[in-house]
């Protein structure tokens, strides 16, 4: 009888659970429930400022945040699913069977802000400038498109990219948030015109830019997607001081800051503003790395490098540091949660990624002793930027101390830092990389041999790694690509320990609850066209 | 006197030239350059890009050619383009000068309005409770950094009034209320410290003057105290105070970096620090020159005011 009652309760619980599950899966998401409201001006803070307005040339998000809404791209990262690529100007596209030809159909009726029609010719001219810049024109990311042989615009609405070899990252490369589509006629007259002027086909039209103060955009009534953008306009305020940005959010002078704030600032804002603030968080495609100079002894010894990574208790570091700094996830060469990321149980097998920190440290001490480097003293060069360089630097030194290493820290001013890295005047130094789109080609590029990539400050040559890079880059089958990435990761972080990864950055965006239609992505360069954003009041 | 003025004006030229050359060389000595700062974080940073960009900024030319170009530009009043933004430097400075000048004038007004009466009163009521209160007020002002006072103000507005000053500068003639609601707070924060310096100077100068023979004579003649102070003591005591006010005013034009950060003011101080951090050589050179010019002009004006305040002073 007792058993029967137990089963009855259990059965009831299961039915109730299933019903709830059904309700939950059928219930529209809050995003879908709310009807976008037209009107209003979005005010956001930008910690940096665009040097010039040319997205093909610059490197700072200080350009993307205020300027991206003025432009269209060929492809873009889906504003609601950052793992997906969707068309922006491209209505559709096809890839040839051999993977060597990408053909894009350009939307009809798209107009530049001066009223002229946007055609495949403009797309071709823009990409020619990016991939094959003429003499005197700098294109900072042309290295991303080495596979492209030629760009053709056979018809007004068709553009083709002909490749030298199949490139697995081609589509994500074409969804780069930097690749603004400029007007071909303007480029033909002056390749530098877009450095000092803004004229795109995006959801907003440029109104004014007062240097050091703000930039204003107004709604583009002729935007190709009818009904969008929802906002009447936006105002980007350049606020360099973090304290002032937090105060601006708290005083409701701005709705949002798209780069990210520290955990303490999030907590303060939530405490002060309660339901008036919404917080979105995500792993962030930025990471502080430790460059180990392979040209200096004893760091040319794999055992010493492995000991340096084995000394780090990344899991405990994540728990502690995520409370005070913009770092959190323990990760390999790809952002956790993205298609090519290593699963945690696999990652735990790499040196310095296991849960048993004491065992790892024991192994580190053994390796150091074996290499004749027990009790080694060296200088760690760190960059003079407080967040998160300072807490991570202190954490690293403390971790290394636990395996008997004595580490002195030398902090170098930000502007002079890369000169030190490039000249190789260091033993061990903090390095950094931040992605504008989550893509293995981009994220692994840095770790190729130094003769292939001068930004490899480890100063090593590893042809096996180069070969693996090339294989993953050309593997059009995602599963096959994943395997090559795993092998690359194991060699880079474990077998050879060429570079050390600290912790993945963690992006925290506290924003006014009035801001709707914007979803956080793992990169602060993405989802900044603002066409989907609206204000509830 | 006319010769003196002419000579001082002519002397400004070699002084400015010296400043121009020194700052040009100093900027080249410090490690790192604008190309590094701007592009080194990029994935595809390479030597070709560095060379292209350095050539574009003219940094590949010999130093003496770069220096000669810069000085020749100055002679033609052409400061060139900012290496960071590509905008004309005159335009970069003009946007910020208006705000910095207004802040300096407002802070000076606050300082003068507080310092002269308080310093005078403290001297006249030496060692009374009034003197003690004024001394505490001014020593507290000296000990309190203006940016810290600014932060306190900001926090007070946020916590008590759930309000913060506007974050975008509006010129006074466009909207006086909006302008003042942004500018009055930093002016008070800066003006308080400034007034403390001037009040201390005013008090000690006034004490010294009040002990002079001619003041004793005036008292012996039976002149009213207020007349003695206004006609005989104040003008003479003002000489060192004027020097302090002049120097502080010149400092305010480009030296309020942290206060500008706290209140998010788009002023010259912040631009200065940003341009040094970015290694924007041309802009730093122009800003240093501007600040040097302000110091020279202010000093010159102070020297001329001495003559007005004390007719015994005659420049040869």
JSON list of N, CA and C in Angstrom, two decimals, chain A residues 242 245-246 257 260-269 281 284 322-327 387 506-510:
[
{"chain": "A", "resi": 242, "resn": "UNK", "atom": "N", "xyz": [36.55, 54.85, -15.70]},
{"chain": "A", "resi": 242, "resn": "UNK", "atom": "CA", "xyz": [35.60, 53.78, -15.34]},
{"chain": "A", "resi": 242, "resn": "UNK", "atom": "C", "xyz": [34.62, 54.26, -14.28]},
{"chain": "A", "resi": 245, "resn": "UNK", "atom": "N", "xyz": [31.96, 56.24, -15.78]},
{"chain": "A", "resi": 245, "resn": "UNK", "atom": "CA", "xyz": [31.02, 55.42, -16.56]},
{"chain": "A", "resi": 245, "resn": "UNK", "atom": "C", "xyz": [30.02, 54.73, -15.64]},
{"chain": "A", "resi": 246, "resn": "UNK", "atom": "N", "xyz": [30.52, 54.23, -14.53]},
{"chain": "A", "resi": 246, "resn": "UNK", "atom": "CA", "xyz": [29.62, 53.56, -13.58]},
{"chain": "A", "resi": 246, "resn": "UNK", "atom": "C", "xyz": [28.64, 54.59, -13.00]},
{"chain": "A", "resi": 257, "resn": "UNK", "atom": "N", "xyz": [26.77, 50.40, -21.36]},
{"chain": "A", "resi": 257, "resn": "UNK", "atom": "CA", "xyz": [28.16, 50.50, -21.82]},
{"chain": "A", "resi": 257, "resn": "UNK", "atom": "C", "xyz": [28.46, 49.12, -22.38]},
{"chain": "A", "resi": 260, "resn": "UNK", "atom": "N", "xyz": [32.12, 46.28, -21.05]},
{"chain": "A", "resi": 260, "resn": "UNK", "atom": "CA", "xyz": [32.01, 45.41, -19.90]},
{"chain": "A", "resi": 260, "resn": "UNK", "atom": "C", "xyz": [32.56, 46.05, -18.64]},
{"chain": "A", "resi": 261, "resn": "UNK", "atom": "N", "xyz": [31.98, 45.66, -17.52]},
{"chain": "A", "resi": 261, "resn": "UNK", "atom": "CA", "xyz": [32.40, 46.20, -16.23]},
{"chain": "A", "resi": 261, "resn": "UNK", "atom": "C", "xyz": [32.88, 45.06, -15.32]},
{"chain": "A", "resi": 262, "resn": "UNK", "atom": "N", "xyz": [33.50, 45.45, -14.22]},
{"chain": "A", "resi": 262, "resn": "UNK", "atom": "CA", "xyz": [34.05, 44.47, -13.27]},
{"chain": "A", "resi": 262, "resn": "UNK", "atom": "C", "xyz": [32.94, 43.96, -12.34]},
{"chain": "A", "resi": 263, "resn": "UNK", "atom": "N", "xyz": [33.16, 42.80, -11.71]},
{"chain": "A", "resi": 263, "resn": "UNK", "atom": "CA", "xyz": [32.11, 42.23, -10.84]},
{"chain": "A", "resi": 263, "resn": "UNK", "atom": "C", "xyz": [31.65, 43.18, -9.73]},
{"chain": "A", "resi": 264, "resn": "UNK", "atom": "N", "xyz": [32.60, 43.89, -9.15]},
{"chain": "A", "resi": 264, "resn": "UNK", "atom": "CA", "xyz": [32.25, 44.80, -8.05]},
{"chain": "A", "resi": 264, "resn": "UNK", "atom": "C", "xyz": [31.32, 45.91, -8.56]},
{"chain": "A", "resi": 265, "resn": "UNK", "atom": "N", "xyz": [31.63, 46.41, -9.75]},
{"chain": "A", "resi": 265, "resn": "UNK", "atom": "CA", "xyz": [30.80, 47.49, -10.32]},
{"chain": "A", "resi": 265, "resn": "UNK", "atom": "C", "xyz": [29.40, 46.97, -10.63]},
{"chain": "A", "resi": 266, "resn": "UNK", "atom": "N", "xyz": [29.33, 45.74, -11.13]},
{"chain": "A", "resi": 266, "resn": "UNK", "atom": "CA", "xyz": [28.02, 45.12, -11.38]},
{"chain": "A", "resi": 266, "resn": "UNK", "atom": "C", "xyz": [27.23, 45.04, -10.08]},
{"chain": "A", "resi": 267, "resn": "UNK", "atom": "N", "xyz": [27.89, 44.55, -9.02]},
{"chain": "A", "resi": 267, "resn": "UNK", "atom": "CA", "xyz": [27.20, 44.38, -7.75]},
{"chain": "A", "resi": 267, "resn": "UNK", "atom": "C", "xyz": [26.72, 45.72, -7.19]},
{"chain": "A", "resi": 268, "resn": "UNK", "atom": "N", "xyz": [27.56, 46.73, -7.31]},
{"chain": "A", "resi": 268, "resn": "UNK", "atom": "CA", "xyz": [27.18, 48.07, -6.82]},
{"chain": "A", "resi": 268, "resn": "UNK", "atom": "C", "xyz": [25.97, 48.59, -7.57]},
{"chain": "A", "resi": 269, "resn": "UNK", "atom": "N", "xyz": [25.98, 48.40, -8.89]},
{"chain": "A", "resi": 269, "resn": "UNK", "atom": "CA", "xyz": [24.87, 48.91, -9.70]},
{"chain": "A", "resi": 269, "resn": "UNK", "atom": "C", "xyz": [23.58, 48.17, -9.38]},
{"chain": "A", "resi": 281, "resn": "UNK", "atom": "N", "xyz": [25.68, 38.42, -18.90]},
{"chain": "A", "resi": 281, "resn": "UNK", "atom": "CA", "xyz": [27.07, 37.98, -18.76]},
{"chain": "A", "resi": 281, "resn": "UNK", "atom": "C", "xyz": [27.40, 36.89, -19.78]},
{"chain": "A", "resi": 284, "resn": "UNK", "atom": "N", "xyz": [34.13, 35.71, -22.52]},
{"chain": "A", "resi": 284, "resn": "UNK", "atom": "CA", "xyz": [34.57, 36.81, -23.39]},
{"chain": "A", "resi": 284, "resn": "UNK", "atom": "C", "xyz": [35.76, 36.33, -24.19]},
{"chain": "A", "resi": 322, "resn": "UNK", "atom": "N", "xyz": [37.41, 35.63, -10.18]},
{"chain": "A", "resi": 322, "resn": "UNK", "atom": "CA", "xyz": [36.16, 36.08, -10.81]},
{"chain": "A", "resi": 322, "resn": "UNK", "atom": "C", "xyz": [35.36, 37.00, -9.90]},
{"chain": "A", "resi": 323, "resn": "UNK", "atom": "N", "xyz": [35.72, 37.04, -8.62]},
{"chain": "A", "resi": 323, "resn": "UNK", "atom": "CA", "xyz": [35.01, 37.95, -7.71]},
{"chain": "A", "resi": 323, "resn": "UNK", "atom": "C", "xyz": [35.56, 39.37, -7.78]},
{"chain": "A", "resi": 324, "resn": "UNK", "atom": "N", "xyz": [36.78, 39.49, -8.27]},
{"chain": "A", "resi": 324, "resn": "UNK", "atom": "CA", "xyz": [37.38, 40.84, -8.26]},
{"chain": "A", "resi": 324, "resn": "UNK", "atom": "C", "xyz": [37.82, 41.32, -9.64]},
{"chain": "A", "resi": 325, "resn": "UNK", "atom": "N", "xyz": [37.88, 40.41, -10.59]},
{"chain": "A", "resi": 325, "resn": "UNK", "atom": "CA", "xyz": [38.42, 40.81, -11.90]},
{"chain": "A", "resi": 325, "resn": "UNK", "atom": "C", "xyz": [37.53, 40.30, -13.03]},
{"chain": "A", "resi": 326, "resn": "UNK", "atom": "N", "xyz": [37.79, 40.80, -14.23]},
{"chain": "A", "resi": 326, "resn": "UNK", "atom": "CA", "xyz": [36.94, 40.44, -15.37]},
{"chain": "A", "resi": 326, "resn": "UNK", "atom": "C", "xyz": [37.42, 39.13, -16.02]},
{"chain": "A", "resi": 327, "resn": "UNK", "atom": "N", "xyz": [37.74, 38.15, -15.19]},
{"chain": "A", "resi": 327, "resn": "UNK", "atom": "CA", "xyz": [38.13, 36.82, -15.70]},
{"chain": "A", "resi": 327, "resn": "UNK", "atom": "C", "xyz": [37.26, 35.77, -15.01]},
{"chain": "A", "resi": 387, "resn": "UNK", "atom": "N", "xyz": [43.20, 46.60, -14.89]},
{"chain": "A", "resi": 387, "resn": "UNK", "atom": "CA", "xyz": [42.24, 45.48, -14.99]},
{"chain": "A", "resi": 387, "resn": "UNK", "atom": "C", "xyz": [42.34, 44.81, -16.34]},
{"chain": "A", "resi": 506, "resn": "UNK", "atom": "N", "xyz": [35.66, 37.47, -18.71]},
{"chain": "A", "resi": 506, "resn": "UNK", "atom": "CA", "xyz": [34.22, 37.28, -18.51]},
{"chain": "A", "resi": 506, "resn": "UNK", "atom": "C", "xyz": [33.54, 38.64, -18.70]},
{"chain": "A", "resi": 507, "resn": "UNK", "atom": "N", "xyz": [32.66, 38.67, -19.65]},
{"chain": "A", "resi": 507, "resn": "UNK", "atom": "CA", "xyz": [32.04, 39.96, -20.02]},
{"chain": "A", "resi": 507, "resn": "UNK", "atom": "C", "xyz": [30.78, 40.18, -19.18]},
{"chain": "A", "resi": 508, "resn": "UNK", "atom": "N", "xyz": [30.73, 41.31, -18.53]},
{"chain": "A", "resi": 508, "resn": "UNK", "atom": "CA", "xyz": [29.59, 41.65, -17.66]},
{"chain": "A", "resi": 508, "resn": "UNK", "atom": "C", "xyz": [29.00, 42.97, -18.16]},
{"chain": "A", "resi": 509, "resn": "UNK", "atom": "N", "xyz": [27.76, 42.93, -18.59]},
{"chain": "A", "resi": 509, "resn": "UNK", "atom": "CA", "xyz": [27.12, 44.16, -19.08]},
{"chain": "A", "resi": 509, "resn": "UNK", "atom": "C", "xyz": [25.88, 44.45, -18.24]},
{"chain": "A", "resi": 510, "resn": "UNK", "atom": "N", "xyz": [26.03, 45.33, -17.26]},
{"chain": "A", "resi": 510, "resn": "UNK", "atom": "CA", "xyz": [24.83, 45.78, -16.56]},
{"chain": "A", "resi": 510, "resn": "UNK", "atom": "C", "xyz": [24.23, 46.95, -17.36]}
]
